[in-house]
Short mmCIF file of C-alpha atoms and ligand atoms in Angstrom, two decimals:
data_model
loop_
_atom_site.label_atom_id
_atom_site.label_comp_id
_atom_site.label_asym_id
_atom_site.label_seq_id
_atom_site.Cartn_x
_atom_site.Cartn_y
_atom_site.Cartn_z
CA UNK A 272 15.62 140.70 19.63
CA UNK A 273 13.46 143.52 20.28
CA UNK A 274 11.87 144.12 23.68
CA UNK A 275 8.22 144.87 24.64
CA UNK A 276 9.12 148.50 25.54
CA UNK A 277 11.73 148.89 22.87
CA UNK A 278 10.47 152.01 20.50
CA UNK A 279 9.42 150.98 17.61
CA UNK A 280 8.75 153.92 14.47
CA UNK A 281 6.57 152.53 11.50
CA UNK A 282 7.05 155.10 8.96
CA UNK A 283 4.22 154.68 6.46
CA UNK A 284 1.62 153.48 9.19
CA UNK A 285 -1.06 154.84 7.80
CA UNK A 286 -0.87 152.62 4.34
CA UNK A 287 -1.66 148.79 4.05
CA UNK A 288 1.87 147.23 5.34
CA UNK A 289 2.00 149.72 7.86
CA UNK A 290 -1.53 149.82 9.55
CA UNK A 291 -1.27 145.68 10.01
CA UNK A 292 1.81 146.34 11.41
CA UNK A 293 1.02 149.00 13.78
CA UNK A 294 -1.77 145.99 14.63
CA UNK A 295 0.21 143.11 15.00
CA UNK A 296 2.54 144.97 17.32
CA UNK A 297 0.22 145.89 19.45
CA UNK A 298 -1.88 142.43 19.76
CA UNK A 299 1.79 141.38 20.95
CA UNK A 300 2.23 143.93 23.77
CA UNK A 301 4.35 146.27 22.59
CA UNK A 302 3.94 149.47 24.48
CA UNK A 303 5.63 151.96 21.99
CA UNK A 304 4.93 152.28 18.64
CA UNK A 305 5.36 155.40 16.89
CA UNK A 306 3.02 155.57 14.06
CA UNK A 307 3.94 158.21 11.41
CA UNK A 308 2.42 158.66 7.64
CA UNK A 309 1.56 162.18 5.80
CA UNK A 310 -2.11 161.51 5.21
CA UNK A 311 -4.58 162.96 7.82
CA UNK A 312 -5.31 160.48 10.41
CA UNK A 313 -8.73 159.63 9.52
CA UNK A 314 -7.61 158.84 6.34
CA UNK A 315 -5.50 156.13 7.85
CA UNK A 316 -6.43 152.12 6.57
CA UNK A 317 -6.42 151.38 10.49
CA UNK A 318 -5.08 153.88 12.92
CA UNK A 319 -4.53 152.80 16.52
CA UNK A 320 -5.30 155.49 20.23
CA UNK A 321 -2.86 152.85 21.74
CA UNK A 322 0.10 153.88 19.04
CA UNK A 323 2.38 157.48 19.15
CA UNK A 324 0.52 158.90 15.81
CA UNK A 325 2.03 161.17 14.10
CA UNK A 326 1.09 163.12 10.54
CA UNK A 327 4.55 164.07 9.45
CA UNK A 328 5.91 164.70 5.70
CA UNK A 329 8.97 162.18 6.17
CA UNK A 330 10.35 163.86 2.61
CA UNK A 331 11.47 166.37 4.73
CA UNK A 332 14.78 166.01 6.74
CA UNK A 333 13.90 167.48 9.94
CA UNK A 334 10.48 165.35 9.99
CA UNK A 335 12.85 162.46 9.92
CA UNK A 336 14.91 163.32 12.88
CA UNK A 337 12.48 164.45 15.14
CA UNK A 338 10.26 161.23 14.87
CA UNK A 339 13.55 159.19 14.92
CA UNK A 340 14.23 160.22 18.95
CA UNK A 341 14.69 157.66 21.05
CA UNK A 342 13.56 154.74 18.66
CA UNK A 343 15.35 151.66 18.63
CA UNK A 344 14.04 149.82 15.56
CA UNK A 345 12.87 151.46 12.24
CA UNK A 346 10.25 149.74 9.77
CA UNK A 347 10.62 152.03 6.62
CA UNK A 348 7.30 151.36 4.94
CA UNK A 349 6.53 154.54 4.01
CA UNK A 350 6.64 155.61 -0.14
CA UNK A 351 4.40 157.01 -2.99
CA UNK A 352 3.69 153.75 -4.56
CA UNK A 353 0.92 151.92 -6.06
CA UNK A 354 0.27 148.76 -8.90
CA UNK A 355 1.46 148.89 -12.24
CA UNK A 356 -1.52 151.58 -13.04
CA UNK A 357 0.22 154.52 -10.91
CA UNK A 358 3.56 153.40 -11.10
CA UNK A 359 3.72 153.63 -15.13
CA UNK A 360 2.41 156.68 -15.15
CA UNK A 361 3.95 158.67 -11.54
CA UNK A 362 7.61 157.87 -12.24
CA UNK A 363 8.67 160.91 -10.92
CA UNK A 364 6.39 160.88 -7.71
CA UNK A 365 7.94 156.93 -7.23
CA UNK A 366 11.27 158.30 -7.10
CA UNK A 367 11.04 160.97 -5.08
CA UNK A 368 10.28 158.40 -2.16
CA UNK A 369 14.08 158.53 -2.55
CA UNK A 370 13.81 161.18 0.38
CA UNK A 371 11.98 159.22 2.52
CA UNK A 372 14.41 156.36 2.92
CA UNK A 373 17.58 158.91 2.57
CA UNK A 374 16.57 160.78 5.51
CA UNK A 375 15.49 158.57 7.70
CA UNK A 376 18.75 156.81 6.95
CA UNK A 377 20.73 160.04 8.07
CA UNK A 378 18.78 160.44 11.23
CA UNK A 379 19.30 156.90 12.05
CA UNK A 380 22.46 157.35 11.79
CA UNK A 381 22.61 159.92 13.93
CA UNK A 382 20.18 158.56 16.67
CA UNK A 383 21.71 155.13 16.46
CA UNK A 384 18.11 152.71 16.31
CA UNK A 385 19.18 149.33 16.85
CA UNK A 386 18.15 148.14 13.33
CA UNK A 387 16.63 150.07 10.18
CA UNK A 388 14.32 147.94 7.59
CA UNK A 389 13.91 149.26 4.34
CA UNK A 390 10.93 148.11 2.04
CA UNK A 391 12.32 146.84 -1.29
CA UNK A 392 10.35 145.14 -4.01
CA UNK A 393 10.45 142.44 -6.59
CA UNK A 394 10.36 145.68 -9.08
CA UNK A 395 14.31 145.91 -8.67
CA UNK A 396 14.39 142.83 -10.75
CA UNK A 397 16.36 142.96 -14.41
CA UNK A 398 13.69 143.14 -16.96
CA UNK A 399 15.13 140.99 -19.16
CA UNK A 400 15.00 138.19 -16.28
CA UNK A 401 11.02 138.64 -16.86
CA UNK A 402 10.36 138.43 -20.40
CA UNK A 403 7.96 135.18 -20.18
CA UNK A 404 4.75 133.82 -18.53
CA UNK A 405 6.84 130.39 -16.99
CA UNK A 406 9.27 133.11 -16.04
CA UNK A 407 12.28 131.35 -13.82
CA UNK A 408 12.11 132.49 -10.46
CA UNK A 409 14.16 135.01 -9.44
CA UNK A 410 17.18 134.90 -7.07
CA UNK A 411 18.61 137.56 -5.43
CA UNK A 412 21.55 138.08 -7.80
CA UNK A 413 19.25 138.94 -10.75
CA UNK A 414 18.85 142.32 -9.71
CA UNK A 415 22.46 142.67 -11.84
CA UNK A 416 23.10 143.73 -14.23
CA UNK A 417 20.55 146.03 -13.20
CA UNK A 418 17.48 147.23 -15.60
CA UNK A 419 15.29 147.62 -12.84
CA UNK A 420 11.14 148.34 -13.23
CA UNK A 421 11.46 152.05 -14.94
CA UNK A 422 11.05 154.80 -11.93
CA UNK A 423 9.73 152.90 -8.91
CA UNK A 424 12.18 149.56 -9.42
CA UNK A 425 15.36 151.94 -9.54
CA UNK A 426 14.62 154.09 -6.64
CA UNK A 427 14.12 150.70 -4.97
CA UNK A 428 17.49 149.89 -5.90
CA UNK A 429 19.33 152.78 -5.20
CA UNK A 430 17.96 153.04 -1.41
CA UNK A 431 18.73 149.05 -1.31
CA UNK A 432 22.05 150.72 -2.15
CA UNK A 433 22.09 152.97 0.21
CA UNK A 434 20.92 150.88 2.91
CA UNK A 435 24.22 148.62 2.36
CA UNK A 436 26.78 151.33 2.15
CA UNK A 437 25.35 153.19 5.32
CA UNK A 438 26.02 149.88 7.26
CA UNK A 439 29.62 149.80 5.54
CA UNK A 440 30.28 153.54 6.36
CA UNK A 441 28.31 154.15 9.68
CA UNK A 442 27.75 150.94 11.31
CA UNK A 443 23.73 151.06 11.28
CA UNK A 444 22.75 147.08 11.17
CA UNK A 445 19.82 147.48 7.55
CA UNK A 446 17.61 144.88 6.60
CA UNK A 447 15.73 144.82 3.32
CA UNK A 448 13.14 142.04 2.07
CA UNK A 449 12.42 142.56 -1.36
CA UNK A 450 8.54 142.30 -0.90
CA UNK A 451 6.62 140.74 -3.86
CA UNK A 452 2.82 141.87 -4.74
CA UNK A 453 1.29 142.05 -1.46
CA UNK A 454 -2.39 141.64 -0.88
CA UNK A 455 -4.95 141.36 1.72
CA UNK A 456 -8.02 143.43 3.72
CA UNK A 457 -7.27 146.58 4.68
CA UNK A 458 -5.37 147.41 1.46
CA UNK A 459 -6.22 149.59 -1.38
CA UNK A 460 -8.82 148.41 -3.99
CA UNK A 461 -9.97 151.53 -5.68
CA UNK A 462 -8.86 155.39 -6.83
CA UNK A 463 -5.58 154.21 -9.39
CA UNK A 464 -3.23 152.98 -6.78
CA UNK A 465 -4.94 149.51 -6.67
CA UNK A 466 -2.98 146.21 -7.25
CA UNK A 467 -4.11 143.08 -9.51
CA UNK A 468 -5.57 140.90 -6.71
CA UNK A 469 -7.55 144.02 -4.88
CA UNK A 470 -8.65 145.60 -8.34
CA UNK A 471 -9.88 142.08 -9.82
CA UNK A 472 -11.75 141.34 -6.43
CA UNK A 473 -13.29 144.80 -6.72
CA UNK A 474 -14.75 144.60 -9.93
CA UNK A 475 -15.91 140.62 -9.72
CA UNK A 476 -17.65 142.19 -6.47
CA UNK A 477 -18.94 145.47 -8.72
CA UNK A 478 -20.20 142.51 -11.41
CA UNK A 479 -21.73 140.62 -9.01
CA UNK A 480 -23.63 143.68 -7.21
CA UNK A 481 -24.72 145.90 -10.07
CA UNK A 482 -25.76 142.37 -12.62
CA UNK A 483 -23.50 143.45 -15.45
CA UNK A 484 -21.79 140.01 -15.75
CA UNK A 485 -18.81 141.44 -17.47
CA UNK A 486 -14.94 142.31 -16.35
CA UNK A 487 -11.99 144.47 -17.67
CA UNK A 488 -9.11 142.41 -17.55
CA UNK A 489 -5.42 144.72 -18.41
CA UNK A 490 -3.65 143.41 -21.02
CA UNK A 491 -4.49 139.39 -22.09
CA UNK A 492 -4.57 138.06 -18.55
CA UNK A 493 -1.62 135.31 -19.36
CA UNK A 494 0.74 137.52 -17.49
CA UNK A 495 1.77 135.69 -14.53
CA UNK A 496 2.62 137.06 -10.61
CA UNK A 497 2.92 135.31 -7.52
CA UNK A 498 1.08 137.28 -4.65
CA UNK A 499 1.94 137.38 -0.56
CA UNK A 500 -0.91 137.54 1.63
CA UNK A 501 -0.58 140.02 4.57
CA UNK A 502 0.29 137.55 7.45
CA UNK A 503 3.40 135.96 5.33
CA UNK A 504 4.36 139.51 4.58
CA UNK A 505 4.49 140.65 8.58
CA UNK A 506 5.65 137.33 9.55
CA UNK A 507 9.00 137.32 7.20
CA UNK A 508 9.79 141.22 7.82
CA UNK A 509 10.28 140.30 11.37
CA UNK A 510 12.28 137.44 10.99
CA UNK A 511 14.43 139.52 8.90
CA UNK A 512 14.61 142.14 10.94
CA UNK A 513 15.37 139.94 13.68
CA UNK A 514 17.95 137.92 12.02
CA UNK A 515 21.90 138.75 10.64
CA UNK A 516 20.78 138.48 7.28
CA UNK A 517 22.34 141.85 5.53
CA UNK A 518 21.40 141.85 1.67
CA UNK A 519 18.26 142.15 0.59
CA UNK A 520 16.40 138.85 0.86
CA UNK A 521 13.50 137.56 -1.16
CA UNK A 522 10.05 137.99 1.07
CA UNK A 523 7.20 136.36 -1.52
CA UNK A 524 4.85 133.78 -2.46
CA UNK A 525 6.01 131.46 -4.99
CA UNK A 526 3.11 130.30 -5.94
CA UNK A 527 2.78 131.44 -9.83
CA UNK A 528 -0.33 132.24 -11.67
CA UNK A 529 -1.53 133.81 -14.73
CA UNK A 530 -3.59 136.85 -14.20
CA UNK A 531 -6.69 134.59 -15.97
CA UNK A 532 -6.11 131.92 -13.20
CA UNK A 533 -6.00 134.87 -10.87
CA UNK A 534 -9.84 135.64 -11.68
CA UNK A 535 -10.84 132.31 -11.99
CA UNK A 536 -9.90 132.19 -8.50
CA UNK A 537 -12.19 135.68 -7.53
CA UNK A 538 -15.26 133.89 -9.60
CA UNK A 539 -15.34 131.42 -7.61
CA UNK A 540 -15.23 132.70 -4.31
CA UNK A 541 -17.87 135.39 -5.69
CA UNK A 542 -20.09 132.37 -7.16
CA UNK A 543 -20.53 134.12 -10.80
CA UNK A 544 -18.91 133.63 -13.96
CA UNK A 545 -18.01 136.24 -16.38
CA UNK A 546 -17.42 137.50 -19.92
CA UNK A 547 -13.87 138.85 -19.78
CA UNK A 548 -12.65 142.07 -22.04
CA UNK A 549 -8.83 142.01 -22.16
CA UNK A 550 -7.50 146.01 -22.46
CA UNK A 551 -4.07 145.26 -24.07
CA UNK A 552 -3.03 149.13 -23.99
CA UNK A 553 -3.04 149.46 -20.30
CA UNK A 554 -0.09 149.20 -17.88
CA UNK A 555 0.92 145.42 -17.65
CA UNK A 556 4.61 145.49 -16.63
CA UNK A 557 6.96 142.55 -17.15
CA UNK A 558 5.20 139.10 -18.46
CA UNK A 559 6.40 137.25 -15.62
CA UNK A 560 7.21 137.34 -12.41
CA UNK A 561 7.90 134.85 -9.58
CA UNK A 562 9.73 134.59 -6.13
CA UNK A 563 12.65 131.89 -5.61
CA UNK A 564 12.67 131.37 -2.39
CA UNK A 565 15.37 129.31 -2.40
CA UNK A 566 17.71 131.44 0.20
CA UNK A 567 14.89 132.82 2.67
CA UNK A 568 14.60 128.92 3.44
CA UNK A 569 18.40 128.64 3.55
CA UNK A 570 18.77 131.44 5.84
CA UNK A 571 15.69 131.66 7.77
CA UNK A 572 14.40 128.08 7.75
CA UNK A 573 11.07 129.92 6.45
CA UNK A 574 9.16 131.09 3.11
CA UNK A 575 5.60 132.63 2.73
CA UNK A 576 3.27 130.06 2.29
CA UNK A 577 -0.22 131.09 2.32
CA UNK A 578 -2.26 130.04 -0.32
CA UNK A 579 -4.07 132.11 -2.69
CA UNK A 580 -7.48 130.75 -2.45
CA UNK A 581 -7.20 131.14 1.38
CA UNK A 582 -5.74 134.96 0.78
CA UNK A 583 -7.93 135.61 -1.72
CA UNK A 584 -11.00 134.83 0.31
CA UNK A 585 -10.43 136.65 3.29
CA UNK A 586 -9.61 140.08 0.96
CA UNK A 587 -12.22 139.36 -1.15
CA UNK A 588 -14.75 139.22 1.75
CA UNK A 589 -13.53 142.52 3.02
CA UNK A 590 -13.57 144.31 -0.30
CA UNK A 591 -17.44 142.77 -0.23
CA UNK A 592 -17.60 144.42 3.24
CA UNK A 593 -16.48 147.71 2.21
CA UNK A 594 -18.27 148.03 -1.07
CA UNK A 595 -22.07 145.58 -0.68
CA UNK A 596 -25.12 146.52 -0.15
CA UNK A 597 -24.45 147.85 3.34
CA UNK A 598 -22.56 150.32 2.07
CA UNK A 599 -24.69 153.25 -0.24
CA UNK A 600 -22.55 153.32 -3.24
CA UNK A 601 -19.98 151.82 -5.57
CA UNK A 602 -16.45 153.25 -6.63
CA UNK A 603 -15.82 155.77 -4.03
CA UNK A 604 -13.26 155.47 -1.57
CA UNK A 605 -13.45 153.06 1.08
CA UNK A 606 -11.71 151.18 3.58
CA UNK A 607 -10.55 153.41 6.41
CA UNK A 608 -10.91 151.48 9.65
CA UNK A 609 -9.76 154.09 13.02
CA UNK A 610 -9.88 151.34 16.13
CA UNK A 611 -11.77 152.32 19.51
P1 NAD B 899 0.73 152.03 0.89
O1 NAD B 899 0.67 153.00 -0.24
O2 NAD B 899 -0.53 151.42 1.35
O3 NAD B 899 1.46 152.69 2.14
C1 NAD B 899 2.51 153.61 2.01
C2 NAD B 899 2.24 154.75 2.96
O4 NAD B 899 3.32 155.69 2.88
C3 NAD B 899 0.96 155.53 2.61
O5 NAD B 899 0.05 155.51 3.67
C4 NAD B 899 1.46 156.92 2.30
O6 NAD B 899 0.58 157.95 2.72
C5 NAD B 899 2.76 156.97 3.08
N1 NAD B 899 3.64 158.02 2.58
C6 NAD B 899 3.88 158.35 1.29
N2 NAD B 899 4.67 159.42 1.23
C7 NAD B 899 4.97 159.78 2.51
C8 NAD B 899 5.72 160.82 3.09
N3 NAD B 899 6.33 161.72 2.32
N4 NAD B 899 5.79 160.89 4.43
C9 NAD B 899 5.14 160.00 5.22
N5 NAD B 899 4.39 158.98 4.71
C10 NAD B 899 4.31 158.88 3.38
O7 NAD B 899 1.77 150.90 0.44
P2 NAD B 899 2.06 149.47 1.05
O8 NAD B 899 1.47 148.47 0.14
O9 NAD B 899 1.70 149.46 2.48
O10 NAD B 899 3.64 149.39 0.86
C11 NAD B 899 4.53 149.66 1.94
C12 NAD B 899 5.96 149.61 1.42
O11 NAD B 899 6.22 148.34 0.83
C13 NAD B 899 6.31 150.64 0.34
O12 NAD B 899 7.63 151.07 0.47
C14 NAD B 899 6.18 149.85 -0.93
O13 NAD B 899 6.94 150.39 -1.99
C15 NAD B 899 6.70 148.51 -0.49
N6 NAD B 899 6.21 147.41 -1.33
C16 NAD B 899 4.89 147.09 -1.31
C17 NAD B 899 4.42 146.07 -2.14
C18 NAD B 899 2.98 145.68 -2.17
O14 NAD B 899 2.60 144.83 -2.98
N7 NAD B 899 2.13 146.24 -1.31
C19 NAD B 899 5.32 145.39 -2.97
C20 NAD B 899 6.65 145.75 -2.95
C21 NAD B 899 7.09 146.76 -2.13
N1 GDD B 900 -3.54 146.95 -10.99
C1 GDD B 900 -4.21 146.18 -11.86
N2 GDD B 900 -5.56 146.40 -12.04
N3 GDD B 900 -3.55 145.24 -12.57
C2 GDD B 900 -4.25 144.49 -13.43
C3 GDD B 900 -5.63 144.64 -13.63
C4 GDD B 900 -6.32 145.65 -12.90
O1 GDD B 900 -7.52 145.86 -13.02
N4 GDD B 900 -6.04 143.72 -14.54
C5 GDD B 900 -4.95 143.03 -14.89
N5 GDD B 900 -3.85 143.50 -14.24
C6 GDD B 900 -2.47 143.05 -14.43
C7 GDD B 900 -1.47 144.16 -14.66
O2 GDD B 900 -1.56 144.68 -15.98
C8 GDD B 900 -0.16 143.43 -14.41
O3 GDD B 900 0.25 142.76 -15.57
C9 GDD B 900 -0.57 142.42 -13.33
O4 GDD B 900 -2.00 142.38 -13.30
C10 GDD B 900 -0.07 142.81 -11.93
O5 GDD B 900 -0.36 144.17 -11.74
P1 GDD B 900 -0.14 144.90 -10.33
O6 GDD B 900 -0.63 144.04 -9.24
O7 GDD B 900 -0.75 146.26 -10.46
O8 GDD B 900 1.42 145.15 -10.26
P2 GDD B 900 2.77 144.29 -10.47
O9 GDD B 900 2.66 142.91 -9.94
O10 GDD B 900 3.17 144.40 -11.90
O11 GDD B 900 3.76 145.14 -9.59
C11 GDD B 900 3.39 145.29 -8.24
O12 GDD B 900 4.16 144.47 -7.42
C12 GDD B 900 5.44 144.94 -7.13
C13 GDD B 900 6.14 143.91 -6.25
O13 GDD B 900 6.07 142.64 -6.82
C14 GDD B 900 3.38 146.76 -7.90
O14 GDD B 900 2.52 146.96 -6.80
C15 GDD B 900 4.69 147.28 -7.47
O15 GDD B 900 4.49 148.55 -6.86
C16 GDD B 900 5.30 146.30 -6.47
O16 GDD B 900 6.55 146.76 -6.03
#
């Protein structure tokens, strides 16, 4: 159990998982939190005075050491990632996050933290396990045979990998939820990186404000997902981190919907209906996809359970926030939010 004075490094604190983290650390009276991400601080989602920022390239080896002193728990959240739009086409960027987790691994290993979490995904997942819209949901052991997402999904795999023979070899206690589609304010909705639920309430809200009642949908919207609101995502990293649970563990909503229900969803929060254009050449990944959350309950007495509509709300008013009328223009980049 960590302490309210234990060190704490967030690597990736400057991105969406990392900034609420950062946060919800914080708000529970932890004194020292070592915030570390390449981007310039002001281009940080949230960015915290109360936190130990640092801009550091953690690619590089010695970065990794010297922000690993005298930490005793590592969140690894830190990677060149996006949704399916930059992942199909950055495979080589997505796998050279391979450095990240490898050195951080070596300096923890070296420093001795208490316990090191590394940030898997779904994307691991066989794609032949994924082949349908009323996909089965999948359990842990469907990562093998492996035919993981192409790029990003293997690099995933290989650090998950890594993570496990490091504890074998070395002794350093990993953990490693296997997030699934996260969503939620303070995320990215715009410049290529975007996921479905950010990117669909962006352009319902872009609809809505500039009276062009019309949407791009990519490919024919009967895809289907399940997505994790933010709170469910923080909540279940730190029971797994906290807990003796050493493979990788399932941490998403199981709640499965088509892409089309996704929108319908978006409409109605926004109040507006519209004509949808279905783009089947772009990115669309496997045809289904979908959490079982059968162990996480086993093990942890606990599964994300957040619904949607509630989720889907609360980002969707933010987006609004970010990109309405308050705000002078439309498709630039927003949401950078640097606390007082
Ligand atoms: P994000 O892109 O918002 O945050 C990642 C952060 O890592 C960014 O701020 C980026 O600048 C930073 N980063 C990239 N390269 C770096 C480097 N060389 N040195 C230091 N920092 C670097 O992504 P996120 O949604 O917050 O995801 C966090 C983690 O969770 C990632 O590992 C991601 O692969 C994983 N994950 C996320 C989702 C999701 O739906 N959000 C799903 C599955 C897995
Ligand atoms: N991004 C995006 N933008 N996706 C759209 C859009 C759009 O405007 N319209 C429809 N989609 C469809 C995509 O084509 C895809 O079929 C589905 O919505 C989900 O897309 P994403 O949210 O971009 O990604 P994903 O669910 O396939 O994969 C994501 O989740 C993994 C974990 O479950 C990615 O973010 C991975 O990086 C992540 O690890």
């Amino acid at each position: 159990m960590t302490t309210k004075t234990q060190a704490i490094l967030i690597a990736g604190a400057g991105g969406f998982i990392g900034g609420h983290l950062v946060k919800h650390f914080l708000s529970e009276g932890h004194s020292a939190i070592r915030a570390v991400d390449i981007k310039p601080i002001d281009e940080w989602y949230q960015a915290f005075p109360e936190a130990d920022n640092r801009v550091r390239d953690l690619t590089e080896r010695n970065a990794c050491y010297e922000v690993m002193e005298g930490i005793g728990q590592v969140y690894n959240l830190a990677a060149d990632m996006g949704g399916m739009g930059f992942i199909e086409a950055h495979k080589c960027d997505c796998m050279l996050s391979v450095l990240i987790n490898t050195h951080l691994l070596m300096a923890a290993r070296d420093c001795r933290p208490d316990r090191f979490m590394f940030s898997s995904s779904a994307c691991v997942y066989a794609a032949e396990k994924q082949v349908s819209p009323d996909v089965t949901a999948l359990r842990e052991e469907d990562a093998y045979p492996a035919m993981a997402e192409d790029g990003y999904g293997w690099e995933k795999l290989f650090s998950e990998r890594m993570c496990r023979h490091f504890m074998e070899d070395y002794g350093l206690e990993t953990r490693v939820p296997r997030f699934h589609n996260v969503y939620g304010p303070n995320g990215t909705f715009d410049g290529g990186r975007e996921k479905a639920p950010a990117a669909i309430c962006r352009k319902v809200i872009q609809a809505k404000l500039s009276g062009k009642h019309e949407i791009e949908i990519w490919g024919d919207g009967e895809q289907t997902r399940s997505f994790m609101y933010i709170d469910d995502c923080l909540k279940g990293s730190r029971m797994i981190m906290e807990s003796d649970v050493r493979e990788p563990l399932n941490l998403g909503s199981d709640e499965l919907v088509t892409i089309n229900r996704l929108v319908d969803i978006v409409e109605d929060i926004a109040g507006i209906k519209l004509k949808r254009k279905y783009k089947t050449d772009a990115p669309t990944g496997v045809r289904g996809r979908n959490s079982d959350n059968a162990r996480i309950k086993q093990l942890l007495g606990w599964a994300p359970s957040i619904s949607l509509e509630w989720g889907l709300e609360r980002t969707y008013r933010w987006i609004y926030d970010q990109m309405g009328p308050s705000r002078s223009m439309i498709g630039q980049s927003y949401g950078i939010e640097v606390a007082q």
